[in-house]
Every structure is written in structure tokens, then in C-alpha cells.
Coordinates of C-alpha atoms in Angstrom, one line a residue:
Chain A
M1 CA 33.3 21.3 14.2
T2 CA 30.3 22.9 12.4
T3 CA 31.7 24.1 9.1
D4 CA 30.3 26.4 6.4
L5 CA 29.6 25.2 2.9
T6 CA 32.8 24.2 1.2
T7 CA 33.7 26.3 -1.5
E8 CA 35.7 23.8 -3.6
R9 CA 33.4 21.1 -5.1
P10 CA 34.7 17.7 -6.1
A11 CA 33.6 16.7 -9.6
D12 CA 30.0 15.5 -10.0
R13 CA 30.6 11.7 -10.3
Y14 CA 26.7 11.1 -10.0
P15 CA 25.0 13.8 -12.0
S16 CA 21.2 13.5 -11.9
R17 CA 18.2 15.6 -12.8
T18 CA 20.3 17.1 -15.5
S19 CA 19.0 15.4 -18.6
T20 CA 15.6 14.6 -20.1
E21 CA 16.4 11.0 -20.4
P22 CA 16.9 8.8 -17.3
A23 CA 19.7 6.3 -17.2
I24 CA 21.2 3.5 -15.1
V25 CA 24.9 4.0 -14.5
A26 CA 27.4 2.0 -12.5
R27 CA 28.4 2.8 -8.9
H28 CA 31.9 4.4 -8.6
D29 CA 32.2 3.8 -4.8
P30 CA 33.0 0.5 -2.7
V31 CA 30.1 -0.7 -0.6
V32 CA 32.0 -2.3 2.4
R33 CA 35.4 -0.9 3.6
G34 CA 35.8 -2.5 6.8
H35 CA 36.3 -6.0 8.2
A36 CA 34.7 -8.6 10.5
E37 CA 37.2 -8.3 13.3
Q38 CA 36.2 -4.8 13.8
G39 CA 32.7 -5.9 14.6
P40 CA 29.8 -5.7 15.4
L41 CA 28.9 -7.2 12.0
S42 CA 30.0 -10.8 11.1
Q43 CA 31.8 -11.6 7.8
D44 CA 28.6 -13.1 6.5
Q45 CA 26.7 -10.0 7.4
L46 CA 29.1 -7.7 5.8
D47 CA 29.0 -10.1 2.6
Q48 CA 25.2 -9.7 2.5
F49 CA 25.4 -5.9 2.9
D50 CA 28.0 -6.0 0.0
N51 CA 25.9 -8.1 -2.4
D52 CA 22.4 -7.1 -1.4
G53 CA 23.0 -3.5 -0.1
F54 CA 21.3 -4.3 3.3
V55 CA 21.3 -6.4 6.2
L56 CA 18.3 -7.1 8.5
L57 CA 19.0 -7.8 12.2
D58 CA 16.0 -9.3 13.7
G59 CA 15.5 -8.9 17.4
A60 CA 18.5 -6.4 17.6
L61 CA 17.1 -4.4 20.3
A62 CA 15.6 -6.0 23.5
P63 CA 12.0 -5.3 24.2
D64 CA 12.8 -2.9 27.1
E65 CA 14.8 -0.8 24.9
V66 CA 11.9 -0.8 22.4
E67 CA 9.5 0.1 25.1
L68 CA 11.8 3.0 26.1
L69 CA 11.9 4.3 22.4
L70 CA 8.1 4.0 22.0
D71 CA 7.4 6.1 25.1
E72 CA 9.7 8.5 23.7
L73 CA 8.0 8.6 20.5
H74 CA 4.7 9.1 22.1
R75 CA 6.0 11.9 24.2
L76 CA 7.4 13.9 21.4
G77 CA 4.3 13.4 19.3
G78 CA 2.4 14.8 22.0
Q79 CA 4.3 17.9 22.5
P80 CA 2.5 20.8 21.1
E81 CA 5.4 23.1 20.7
L82 CA 7.1 20.3 18.4
R83 CA 3.8 20.3 16.1
D84 CA 4.6 23.9 15.0
D85 CA 8.3 23.0 14.6
D86 CA 9.9 23.2 11.1
R87 CA 11.2 19.7 11.7
T88 CA 7.8 18.2 12.4
I89 CA 6.2 16.9 9.1
L90 CA 2.6 16.1 8.8
E91 CA 0.6 13.6 6.7
P92 CA -0.5 14.8 3.3
G93 CA -4.2 16.4 4.0
D94 CA -4.0 15.6 7.4
D95 CA -2.6 16.9 10.7
V96 CA -1.2 13.6 12.0
V97 CA 2.4 13.7 12.7
R98 CA 4.4 11.8 9.9
S99 CA 7.9 12.3 11.0
I100 CA 10.0 14.5 13.3
F101 CA 13.6 15.3 12.0
E102 CA 16.7 16.0 13.8
V103 CA 15.4 14.0 16.7
H104 CA 18.8 13.0 18.1
R105 CA 19.0 16.6 19.0
I106 CA 15.6 16.8 20.3
S107 CA 15.9 13.6 22.4
D108 CA 18.7 12.3 24.7
V109 CA 17.0 8.8 24.2
V110 CA 17.4 8.8 20.6
A111 CA 20.9 10.5 20.8
R112 CA 22.1 7.5 23.0
L113 CA 20.7 5.1 20.5
A114 CA 22.3 6.8 17.6
A115 CA 25.6 6.3 19.5
D116 CA 24.9 2.8 20.3
R117 CA 27.8 0.3 18.9
R118 CA 25.2 -2.0 17.2
L119 CA 24.5 1.1 15.0
A120 CA 27.3 3.7 15.0
G121 CA 29.7 0.7 15.5
A122 CA 28.1 -1.2 12.3
A123 CA 28.4 2.2 10.4
R124 CA 31.9 2.9 11.0
Q125 CA 32.6 -0.8 10.3
V126 CA 31.0 -0.7 6.7
L127 CA 32.1 2.8 5.8
G128 CA 35.6 2.4 7.2
S129 CA 36.1 5.9 9.0
D130 CA 34.5 7.9 11.8
V131 CA 30.9 8.6 11.1
Y132 CA 28.5 11.5 11.9
I133 CA 24.7 11.7 11.8
H134 CA 23.7 13.3 8.5
Q135 CA 19.9 13.0 9.2
S136 CA 17.7 11.5 12.0
R137 CA 14.0 11.3 12.3
I138 CA 11.3 9.3 13.7
N139 CA 8.4 8.0 11.5
Y140 CA 5.1 7.5 13.1
K141 CA 3.5 5.6 10.1
P142 CA 0.1 5.3 11.8
G143 CA -2.1 2.5 10.8
F144 CA -5.4 2.8 8.7
R145 CA -4.3 5.8 6.4
G146 CA -0.4 5.4 6.3
K147 CA 0.6 6.6 3.0
E148 CA 3.2 5.1 0.7
F149 CA 6.8 6.1 0.2
Y150 CA 7.7 5.8 -3.4
W151 CA 10.6 4.1 -4.7
H152 CA 13.9 6.3 -4.5
S153 CA 17.6 6.2 -3.7
D154 CA 18.4 8.5 -0.7
F155 CA 21.6 9.1 -2.3
E156 CA 20.3 10.4 -5.4
T157 CA 18.6 13.3 -3.1
W158 CA 21.4 13.7 -0.8
H159 CA 24.0 14.0 -3.5
V160 CA 21.8 16.4 -5.8
E161 CA 20.1 18.5 -3.0
D162 CA 22.5 18.1 -0.2
G163 CA 25.9 18.1 -1.8
M164 CA 27.0 14.6 -0.5
P165 CA 30.0 13.6 -2.7
A166 CA 30.2 10.0 -2.6
M167 CA 28.3 6.8 -1.8
R168 CA 29.7 6.5 1.6
A169 CA 26.7 6.7 4.0
L170 CA 24.3 4.2 5.3
S171 CA 20.9 4.3 6.9
A172 CA 19.5 2.3 9.8
S173 CA 15.8 2.0 10.3
I174 CA 15.0 0.8 13.9
S175 CA 11.5 -0.8 14.0
L176 CA 9.5 0.0 17.2
T177 CA 6.4 -1.9 16.0
D178 CA 6.2 -5.4 14.2
N179 CA 6.7 -5.2 10.5
D180 CA 4.6 -7.7 8.7
E181 CA 3.8 -7.9 5.1
Q182 CA 0.7 -6.2 5.4
N183 CA 1.4 -3.0 7.3
G184 CA 3.7 -1.5 4.6
P185 CA 7.2 -2.8 5.5
L186 CA 10.2 -1.3 4.1
L187 CA 10.7 -2.8 0.5
I188 CA 14.4 -3.0 -0.8
I189 CA 15.5 -4.0 -4.3
P190 CA 18.5 -6.3 -3.5
G191 CA 21.7 -5.4 -5.5
S192 CA 20.1 -2.0 -6.6
H193 CA 22.7 -0.1 -4.6
R194 CA 25.4 -1.0 -7.4
S195 CA 23.3 0.9 -9.9
Y196 CA 22.6 4.6 -10.0
V197 CA 19.4 5.5 -11.6
T198 CA 19.6 9.2 -12.8
C199 CA 16.4 11.1 -12.6
V200 CA 15.0 13.7 -15.0
G201 CA 13.9 17.3 -14.2
E202 CA 15.6 20.0 -12.6
T203 CA 15.1 20.7 -8.8
P204 CA 13.0 23.8 -8.1
E205 CA 13.8 26.2 -5.3
G206 CA 12.4 25.0 -1.9
H207 CA 11.5 21.7 -3.1
Y208 CA 12.1 20.0 0.1
K209 CA 9.0 21.3 1.7
S210 CA 6.7 19.5 -0.7
S211 CA 9.1 16.6 -1.1
L212 CA 8.8 15.5 2.3
R213 CA 5.1 14.8 1.9
R214 CA 5.2 13.7 -1.5
Q215 CA 8.2 13.3 -3.9
E216 CA 7.9 15.0 -7.3
Y217 CA 11.7 15.2 -8.4
G218 CA 14.4 12.5 -7.9
V219 CA 11.8 10.0 -8.8
P220 CA 13.1 7.1 -10.9
D221 CA 11.4 6.1 -14.1
D222 CA 9.2 3.0 -14.6
A223 CA 11.6 1.2 -16.9
S224 CA 14.6 1.6 -14.7
L225 CA 12.7 0.3 -11.8
A226 CA 11.4 -2.6 -13.7
E227 CA 14.9 -3.5 -14.9
L228 CA 16.2 -3.4 -11.3
V229 CA 13.4 -5.7 -9.9
E230 CA 13.6 -8.1 -12.7
E231 CA 17.3 -8.5 -11.7
G232 CA 17.1 -8.2 -8.0
G233 CA 13.4 -9.0 -7.0
I234 CA 12.0 -7.1 -4.0
A235 CA 13.0 -8.0 -0.4
S236 CA 10.4 -7.1 2.3
M237 CA 11.9 -6.1 5.6
V238 CA 9.7 -8.1 7.9
G239 CA 10.6 -8.5 11.5
G240 CA 9.5 -7.9 15.0
A241 CA 9.7 -4.7 16.9
G242 CA 13.3 -4.0 17.9
S243 CA 14.7 -5.2 14.3
I244 CA 17.1 -3.2 12.6
V245 CA 17.8 -2.8 9.0
L246 CA 21.0 -1.2 7.8
F247 CA 21.0 -0.2 4.2
D248 CA 23.3 1.3 1.7
A249 CA 22.4 5.2 0.9
N250 CA 21.9 4.1 -2.7
C251 CA 19.5 1.2 -2.2
M252 CA 16.3 1.7 -4.1
H253 CA 13.6 1.5 -1.6
G254 CA 10.1 2.3 -0.8
S255 CA 7.1 1.1 1.0
N256 CA 3.3 0.6 0.1
G257 CA 0.7 2.4 2.2
N258 CA -0.6 0.7 5.1
I259 CA -4.5 0.5 5.6
T260 CA -4.4 -2.3 8.5
P261 CA -4.7 -1.0 12.0
H262 CA -1.0 -1.8 12.8
P263 CA 1.2 1.1 12.9
R264 CA 4.7 1.0 11.5
S265 CA 6.8 3.3 13.5
N266 CA 10.4 3.4 13.5
V267 CA 13.6 5.7 14.4
F268 CA 15.6 6.4 11.0
L269 CA 19.3 7.4 11.3
V270 CA 21.7 8.2 8.5
Y271 CA 25.4 7.7 9.2
N272 CA 27.7 9.5 6.8
S273 CA 31.6 9.0 6.7
V274 CA 33.4 12.1 7.9
E275 CA 35.6 11.8 4.7
N276 CA 32.4 12.4 2.7
Q277 CA 31.2 15.6 4.2
L278 CA 28.7 17.7 2.4
V279 CA 29.7 20.4 -0.1
E280 CA 27.4 22.7 -2.2
P281 CA 24.5 20.9 -3.7
F282 CA 25.4 19.3 -6.9
G283 CA 22.0 20.1 -8.6
A284 CA 19.9 22.3 -6.7
P285 CA 20.0 26.2 -6.2
Q286 CA 20.3 26.0 -2.3
P287 CA 21.2 23.4 0.2
R288 CA 18.2 21.9 2.2
P289 CA 18.0 23.0 5.8
T290 CA 20.5 21.4 8.2
F291 CA 17.6 19.6 10.1
I292 CA 17.3 17.5 7.1
A293 CA 20.9 17.3 5.9
S294 CA 23.3 18.2 8.7
R295 CA 26.5 20.2 8.4
D296 CA 27.9 19.5 11.8
F297 CA 30.4 16.9 11.0
T298 CA 31.2 16.0 14.6
P299 CA 31.9 12.3 14.8
V300 CA 29.5 10.1 16.9
P301 CA 31.8 9.2 19.9
P302 CA 32.5 5.8 20.4
L303 CA 30.5 4.2 23.2
Chain B
M1 CA -37.2 -10.1 -16.9
T2 CA -35.8 -6.7 -16.4
T3 CA -38.1 -5.0 -13.8
D4 CA -38.7 -1.5 -12.7
L5 CA -38.0 -0.6 -9.0
T6 CA -40.2 -2.7 -6.7
T7 CA -42.5 -0.2 -4.9
E8 CA -43.0 -2.3 -1.8
R9 CA -39.9 -2.3 0.3
P10 CA -39.1 -4.9 3.1
A11 CA -38.2 -3.6 6.3
D12 CA -34.5 -2.3 6.6
R13 CA -32.9 -4.9 8.8
Y14 CA -29.5 -3.4 7.9
P15 CA -29.7 0.4 8.6
S16 CA -26.5 2.4 8.1
R17 CA -25.6 5.9 7.5
T18 CA -28.5 7.0 9.7
S19 CA -26.7 7.8 13.0
T20 CA -23.8 9.6 14.1
E21 CA -22.3 6.8 16.2
P22 CA -20.9 3.7 14.3
A23 CA -21.9 0.3 15.6
I24 CA -21.2 -3.5 15.1
V25 CA -24.3 -5.5 15.0
A26 CA -25.0 -9.1 14.2
R27 CA -25.7 -10.7 10.8
H28 CA -29.4 -11.8 10.4
D29 CA -29.0 -14.1 7.3
P30 CA -27.5 -17.4 7.0
V31 CA -24.1 -17.5 5.0
V32 CA -24.0 -20.9 3.2
R33 CA -27.6 -22.4 2.2
G34 CA -26.3 -25.5 0.0
H35 CA -24.8 -28.5 0.3
A36 CA -21.5 -30.4 -0.8
E37 CA -23.3 -33.0 -3.1
Q38 CA -24.6 -30.0 -5.3
G39 CA -20.8 -29.0 -6.2
P40 CA -18.5 -27.7 -7.2
L41 CA -17.4 -26.8 -3.6
S42 CA -16.3 -29.3 -1.3
Q43 CA -17.8 -29.7 2.3
D44 CA -14.5 -28.3 3.6
Q45 CA -14.7 -25.3 1.3
L46 CA -18.2 -24.6 2.2
D47 CA -17.3 -24.8 6.0
Q48 CA -14.5 -22.5 5.5
F49 CA -16.7 -20.1 3.6
D50 CA -19.2 -20.3 6.5
N51 CA -16.5 -19.8 9.2
D52 CA -14.2 -17.2 7.4
G53 CA -16.5 -15.8 4.7
F54 CA -14.2 -16.5 1.9
V55 CA -12.5 -19.5 0.2
L56 CA -9.4 -19.1 -2.1
L57 CA -9.2 -21.5 -4.9
D58 CA -5.6 -21.4 -6.1
G59 CA -5.1 -22.5 -9.8
A60 CA -8.7 -22.7 -10.4
L61 CA -8.3 -21.3 -14.0
A62 CA -5.8 -23.1 -16.5
P63 CA -2.8 -21.0 -18.0
D64 CA -4.6 -20.8 -21.4
E65 CA -7.8 -19.4 -19.7
V66 CA -6.0 -16.8 -18.0
E67 CA -4.2 -15.9 -21.4
L68 CA -7.6 -15.5 -23.0
L69 CA -8.8 -13.3 -20.4
L70 CA -5.6 -11.2 -20.2
D71 CA -6.0 -10.8 -24.0
E72 CA -9.5 -9.6 -23.6
L73 CA -8.5 -7.2 -20.7
H74 CA -5.9 -5.5 -23.0
R75 CA -8.2 -5.4 -26.0
L76 CA -10.8 -3.6 -23.8
G77 CA -8.3 -1.2 -22.1
G78 CA -7.1 -0.1 -25.7
Q79 CA -10.8 0.7 -27.1
P80 CA -11.1 4.4 -27.3
E81 CA -14.7 4.3 -27.1
L82 CA -14.8 2.4 -24.0
R83 CA -12.5 5.1 -22.4
D84 CA -15.3 7.7 -22.7
D85 CA -17.9 5.3 -21.5
D86 CA -19.6 5.8 -18.3
R87 CA -18.8 2.2 -17.2
T88 CA -15.1 3.1 -17.5
I89 CA -13.4 4.4 -14.2
L90 CA -10.0 6.1 -14.3
E91 CA -7.3 6.2 -11.7
P92 CA -7.6 9.3 -9.3
G93 CA -5.6 12.3 -11.0
D94 CA -4.6 10.1 -14.0
D95 CA -6.1 8.9 -17.2
V96 CA -5.0 5.1 -16.7
V97 CA -8.1 2.9 -16.8
R98 CA -8.6 1.6 -13.3
S99 CA -12.0 -0.4 -13.8
I100 CA -14.7 -1.2 -16.5
F101 CA -17.9 -2.1 -15.2
E102 CA -20.8 -4.3 -16.7
V103 CA -18.0 -5.9 -18.6
H104 CA -20.1 -9.5 -18.8
R105 CA -22.4 -7.3 -21.2
I106 CA -19.4 -5.9 -23.2
S107 CA -17.5 -9.0 -23.6
D108 CA -18.4 -12.5 -24.5
V109 CA -15.3 -13.9 -22.9
V110 CA -16.2 -12.4 -19.7
A111 CA -19.9 -13.4 -20.2
R112 CA -18.8 -17.2 -20.7
L113 CA -16.5 -16.9 -17.4
A114 CA -19.4 -15.7 -15.6
A115 CA -21.6 -18.6 -16.5
D116 CA -18.8 -21.1 -15.7
R117 CA -19.9 -23.7 -13.3
R118 CA -16.8 -23.1 -11.1
L119 CA -18.2 -19.6 -10.5
A120 CA -21.9 -19.5 -11.1
G121 CA -22.2 -23.1 -9.8
A122 CA -20.5 -22.2 -6.7
A123 CA -22.4 -19.0 -6.1
R124 CA -25.6 -21.2 -6.5
Q125 CA -24.5 -23.7 -4.2
V126 CA -23.6 -21.1 -1.3
L127 CA -26.6 -19.0 -2.0
G128 CA -29.2 -21.8 -2.2
S129 CA -31.0 -20.6 -5.3
D130 CA -30.4 -19.3 -8.9
V131 CA -28.3 -16.3 -9.2
Y132 CA -28.1 -13.3 -11.5
I133 CA -25.1 -10.9 -12.0
H134 CA -25.4 -8.0 -9.7
Q135 CA -22.2 -6.3 -10.9
S136 CA -19.1 -7.2 -13.0
R137 CA -15.9 -5.4 -13.7
I138 CA -12.5 -5.9 -14.7
N139 CA -9.7 -4.0 -12.5
Y140 CA -6.4 -3.2 -14.0
K141 CA -4.6 -2.5 -10.9
P142 CA -1.5 -1.3 -12.7
G143 CA 2.0 -1.6 -10.9
F144 CA 3.9 1.5 -9.6
R145 CA 1.0 3.8 -9.0
G146 CA -1.8 1.2 -7.9
K147 CA -4.0 3.0 -5.3
E148 CA -5.4 1.4 -2.2
F149 CA -8.8 0.3 -1.8
Y150 CA -10.0 1.2 1.8
W151 CA -11.8 -1.3 4.2
H152 CA -15.3 -1.7 3.3
S153 CA -18.3 -4.2 3.3
D154 CA -19.7 -4.3 -0.3
F155 CA -22.9 -5.2 1.1
E156 CA -23.4 -1.9 3.3
T157 CA -23.1 -0.1 0.0
W158 CA -25.2 -2.5 -1.9
H159 CA -28.0 -2.3 0.7
V160 CA -27.9 1.5 1.3
E161 CA -27.2 2.8 -2.1
D162 CA -28.6 -0.2 -4.3
G163 CA -31.6 -1.4 -2.3
M164 CA -30.3 -5.1 -1.7
P165 CA -32.3 -6.4 1.0
A166 CA -30.3 -9.3 2.6
M167 CA -26.9 -10.8 2.7
R168 CA -27.5 -13.4 -0.1
A169 CA -24.8 -12.4 -2.5
L170 CA -21.2 -13.2 -3.1
S171 CA -18.3 -11.9 -5.0
A172 CA -15.7 -13.6 -7.0
S173 CA -12.3 -12.1 -7.8
I174 CA -10.5 -13.9 -10.5
S175 CA -6.8 -13.1 -10.6
L176 CA -5.1 -12.6 -14.1
T177 CA -1.9 -11.9 -12.5
D178 CA 0.2 -13.3 -9.7
N179 CA -0.7 -12.0 -6.3
D180 CA 2.1 -11.9 -3.9
E181 CA 2.2 -10.0 -0.5
Q182 CA 3.8 -7.1 -1.9
N183 CA 1.6 -6.0 -5.0
G184 CA -1.5 -5.1 -3.0
P185 CA -3.3 -8.3 -2.8
L186 CA -6.9 -8.4 -1.6
L187 CA -7.1 -8.4 2.2
I188 CA -10.1 -10.0 4.0
I189 CA -10.7 -9.8 7.8
P190 CA -11.8 -13.5 8.5
G191 CA -15.1 -13.8 10.2
S192 CA -16.0 -10.3 9.7
H193 CA -18.9 -11.3 7.3
R194 CA -20.8 -12.2 10.6
S195 CA -20.8 -8.7 11.9
Y196 CA -22.4 -5.7 10.3
V197 CA -20.5 -2.4 10.7
T198 CA -22.8 0.4 10.3
C199 CA -21.4 3.7 9.1
V200 CA -22.0 7.3 9.9
G201 CA -23.1 10.2 7.5
E202 CA -25.9 10.4 5.0
T203 CA -25.4 9.4 1.4
P204 CA -25.4 12.5 -1.0
E205 CA -27.0 12.5 -4.3
G206 CA -24.5 11.2 -7.1
H207 CA -22.2 10.0 -4.7
Y208 CA -21.3 7.0 -6.8
K209 CA -19.2 9.0 -9.2
S210 CA -16.7 10.0 -6.7
S211 CA -16.9 6.9 -4.6
L212 CA -15.6 4.6 -7.6
R213 CA -12.4 6.6 -7.4
R214 CA -12.3 7.3 -3.7
Q215 CA -15.0 6.2 -1.0
E216 CA -16.2 8.9 1.5
Y217 CA -19.4 7.5 2.7
G218 CA -19.8 3.9 3.9
V219 CA -16.4 3.9 5.4
P220 CA -16.1 2.0 8.4
D221 CA -14.7 3.7 11.7
D222 CA -11.3 2.9 12.9
A223 CA -12.6 1.3 16.2
S224 CA -14.9 -1.1 14.7
L225 CA -12.0 -2.3 12.3
A226 CA -9.6 -2.6 15.0
E227 CA -12.1 -4.8 16.8
L228 CA -12.8 -6.9 13.9
V229 CA -9.0 -7.4 13.1
E230 CA -8.3 -8.3 16.7
E231 CA -10.7 -10.9 16.6
G232 CA -10.0 -12.2 13.2
G233 CA -6.6 -11.1 11.9
I234 CA -6.2 -10.3 8.1
A235 CA -5.7 -12.7 5.5
S236 CA -3.9 -12.0 2.3
M237 CA -5.4 -13.7 -0.9
V238 CA -2.0 -14.6 -2.2
G239 CA -1.9 -16.9 -5.2
G240 CA -0.9 -17.4 -8.9
A241 CA -2.6 -16.0 -11.9
G242 CA -5.9 -17.9 -12.3
S243 CA -6.7 -18.3 -8.8
I244 CA -10.2 -17.3 -7.5
V245 CA -11.5 -15.8 -4.3
L246 CA -15.2 -16.3 -3.4
F247 CA -16.3 -14.2 -0.6
D248 CA -19.4 -13.1 1.1
A249 CA -21.0 -9.9 0.3
N250 CA -20.5 -8.6 4.0
C251 CA -16.8 -9.6 4.2
M252 CA -14.7 -6.5 5.4
H253 CA -12.0 -6.3 2.9
G254 CA -9.6 -3.8 1.1
S255 CA -6.1 -3.7 -0.3
N256 CA -3.1 -1.6 0.2
G257 CA -1.7 0.2 -2.8
N258 CA 1.0 -1.3 -5.1
I259 CA 4.4 0.4 -5.9
T260 CA 5.9 -2.6 -7.3
P261 CA 6.1 -3.0 -11.1
H262 CA 3.8 -5.9 -11.0
P263 CA 0.2 -5.2 -12.0
R264 CA -2.7 -7.0 -10.1
S265 CA -5.4 -7.4 -12.6
N266 CA -8.5 -9.2 -12.1
V267 CA -12.1 -9.9 -13.1
F268 CA -14.7 -9.2 -10.3
L269 CA -18.1 -10.8 -10.7
V270 CA -20.9 -10.4 -8.1
Y271 CA -23.7 -12.9 -7.9
N272 CA -26.9 -12.3 -6.1
S273 CA -29.8 -14.5 -5.4
V274 CA -32.9 -14.2 -7.6
E275 CA -34.7 -14.3 -4.2
N276 CA -32.7 -11.2 -3.0
Q277 CA -33.7 -8.7 -5.9
L278 CA -33.0 -5.2 -5.5
V279 CA -35.7 -2.8 -4.2
E280 CA -35.6 0.9 -3.6
P281 CA -32.2 2.1 -1.9
F282 CA -32.5 1.8 1.9
G283 CA -30.5 4.8 2.4
A284 CA -29.8 6.8 -0.8
P285 CA -31.9 9.4 -2.7
Q286 CA -31.7 7.5 -6.0
P287 CA -30.5 4.2 -7.0
R288 CA -27.1 4.1 -8.7
P289 CA -26.8 3.4 -12.5
T290 CA -27.6 -0.2 -13.6
F291 CA -24.1 -0.8 -14.9
I292 CA -23.0 -0.7 -11.1
A293 CA -26.1 -2.5 -9.7
S294 CA -28.0 -4.4 -12.2
R295 CA -31.8 -4.6 -12.2
D296 CA -31.8 -7.3 -14.7
F297 CA -32.7 -10.4 -12.6
T298 CA -32.4 -13.1 -15.5
P299 CA -30.9 -15.9 -13.8
V300 CA -27.3 -16.9 -15.2
P301 CA -28.2 -20.1 -17.2
P302 CA -26.5 -23.3 -15.9
L303 CA -23.7 -24.4 -18.4

């Protein structure tokens, strides 16, 4: 079911990078479409996702599951042929592996994780349809010199650069190491998923190559960020190894750097509704490579 | 009582940057020399300083005192003539003010703060003698793009580059804004003041200019840091505006960056014992400028 770029493009309901002035506009799409009885998320968890834009499931994976994934992470990080692969991103100014993309196609262990009901089932429940993997990656986030990820809405990029029409996708961050307040945990602005912060500046060609190391376009402005934080505060996704954060595609999120010796490694999986398949980019000359934004819309099979 | 460089130099009891292998060696100097009855620190506080290398005094300054200092900070940051002053350090790759040095000579408000018994009195008590200001600065640490300060022992630099003979100095960080876990608080490794981590690499001439923006020499190695953290953990100096952290010159400390909108501004004062006056640098071709390492050993007068 791999498809070419759709030639008909729906109207752009989320324009960004088209103006010289940033703005905060309201979200047009529902956040939660499913119900508690479908599982695995409870009504409380669905309500929290609806209100805050995320839910933190501490201890979701058992220690032996975490162990298996950590072994896989180290195995992949040590493969010389992957180091030269386009899908492998190095830390800025360093040759330490930062991330490996499309890892669910590289690793059976990650593929099985991606199909797990705790993740894919929750995604189907929230998004109200079958889902496919829009993006997957492992992030090494080593200690000592872990760089920050500046604030951003993933959806802004996925819409502008990848052609994702609606806010009907969610991300799962699966921690393979303990996250405390000091080692650069994921920071989310609660409630920010209900606001769309349009960014300024047009997207140059080939932008993705540098943006995976350091974002220059699709960066929200200070005033909008301050407004969102004023309203919702900042929640730190703190939990043990094996905790899962599910968060809406439009959540404003980021993380500080990490000078502690403690790494913050995770697996990152993005589920998109099969009813929200990519079209041509809404604001970029060319779509990004499919290892970053898949155009294989095959549903994740229910396990 | 301004003096020239002392020509006789005591033996170097803390060599660093002289070997290609880092090492952790024991401290030769006592940590606390005074007693509770001298005040202002209690016996518990002195014991904590002795054990951990720091003491956090939450709410030490009243709100109106913080207000006065914040006004002064903004006034100084807005002075165009100070922007071109050598004593003013800008953020890397940016023209935002990061720090202003020797600020107790620039500002009467800061000079009065530096002489306050809660600070100078505590320094006399811990160090067991009269004290003088070795260094003073205000740090703006703005929100959004606040950069990290990597782990370091101030003493290592003060010894090697400035010629401070012994570990008989302490720093006071006075918070002018709230410090929470998210906006890059000062991180200290408890107990690290009892170990001296020698660093590798010789100090090049004029190193201070770049080191105030980004440290390249006097940087502890990963293995030593991991060992210190394994033993002592990492303490976050979290507290409201007006809190004071007093910490030993040899504490291993640093801070993560700060992507939150919340600044983390502070006044930073270093008190050195008058019995520990600077001599020629122990490991640098030339001493750093006096606005970074004062050679005016006039005691702070008791208030």
C-alpha cells in the first residue's frame, strides 16, 4: 500500500512560515476520538490526554523489556555500516550517534514494540482509526554533552515539510533510562496542543539535514512560548526506565541539555491515522525523505 | 593595600594541566575553620558546609532587597558604555549580556551586598580570617537560550590561572529570580569539594577570553565526574528569589542550559581569605586580568 504523493491537496488549515509575524491560532481538530472501553487507556487517561495533550505511563514496560531494548540500542549504535547510513544523525560538532531513524524497519525488536497494544492500541484509541508509523527513531541522548532540543510542535514541521493534513497523530516516547529533573527530561507545555503557533520564515530546500541537528525554521517565537507557559506551565516527564509518554502531535515540547553523567536514551514512535495520510508538503519545496516521514501507509497490525 | 605579584611562590600543592592523564587527589586544606558562636551560620549549617561543600539559605534576602538588586541588574545591563567594557561578557554567538565582572566596583548596591554580614560574615566564619573579594559578577542567564555551564571546580582555575595557593575561598550565589528544576539551576556534586580533579592540557596564553564564553581547559574528564556523581549524587540548588548558596571553591558544579522563558539571574561573589592572597599563576603564562581575579587584597570591612 505504498503510495506516491497525492496530487490533490486539501486546503491548508494550518498555514505556517508564510508570514513575517507569528501568531497563535486555535486547533481545528478533535484531540481524542476514541473511548475507554476500547482500551488500553482508561477514561481518566483519555481525559488527561484531552486536557493536557499528553499522558505519562510510569513503569509501562517491565525491566526485562527495557533490557532487551537497551541491548538493541547498543547493538545498533555499534554497527559501523549504520554510522554511515543517512538515517543516522550525529551530535553537532561530534561523531557521537544522536539518533537512528526508521528504526522499526531496521530492528525486529523495535518493530515488535511499535506493534505492541500498549502503544499502537493506545494510538488507535486516541486517534479513532487504524494507524501507521509516520516516523520512528531511537535517541541516544548521552550524558555529559547531551544537547538541548528547542521548543517545537512536531505537527508544525510535519504539516509544513511533510504534508500531514490534520492534527491526528501522536508520539510515544519510551524511556530506556531513568529520567529525572536533571538529565534533560522531555518538557511539555500542558494545554499547548490546543493552540497552533505559526512560525515565520520560509523553508529552504534540503532544510531537514541541518534541522535534525539544530532547528532553524519552524521555531516558535519567544512571545508565543511565554504566553503558552504563562497559561499551562511546564511539565517535566520524569519517570523510571520503561515509562512511556504519549503526546499529541501539536504539543509544544522540548528539553534542556544534559551535563549529568546519566544518559536519557529512548525510542520515539509516531503514529498517524490512516485517514490522515501525507500529501504534498504545505510549505516546503520538496517532501523530506521517507525515513523521516513515511509514505508507506500500511496499518500497524493489531497484536 | 594593592600589591604587585608576589615573587616568592609557595609549593604547588594542587598541580593541574601538567599531565596527559587526569587524576582525583585528596584535598590538603580544611573546609570549615570557624565556629557557630561567631555567626551568622549555625553549627548545623557549618556541618553541612563541611560535609557537602555547600549550604543553601532559602529566603535569605527579603523581597525588597531582591527588587533593589534586580533594578540594579537591569540598569547595568542597559548601559551602552558597559556593553563595550572588557568586564562585560556576551552570550556565545549573540550580543545578549551574559555577565558583568567586578560589579562590586561598578555598583554601590552590589558593594553593599558584598559587605553584608549574611555573606561576608559567613565567609569570615567559614574561612577563619578576614576576607576580600576575589571576584564578583552578575549573571543574567536569560530564558529561552540560556547556555549551560559545564562542570568545573572554580579552584582549579583560580589556582592554575590566577595563582590562588590554597583551598580557602568560597563563593556566594545570590538568586534574583526563582530557581526551579527546569530553568537551569546550579548543580553541585555533594562532597566533591574534598577531591581535587586534575585536568589535562596546558593553558594557552589569553585563554580567559574564550573561557568566559566556553571552557576548553580546566575541564574535568568524564570518568572522574562519573566517579564523583556515583559517590555524592547531584544536588539542584532550587529556591525562590533571594536564596543564597554558599559553596566551597573546590565544589564540582555546573548547570544545564535553560530553554524555559524564565531567566535565572544572580549575583556571584567570591570571598578569599586574606591569608590566601594570590601569587604568580601555578600553570599559566600570565595571570588573568584583575577584574576576573582581583589583586587588591583589602579586607571587606565588617558592617
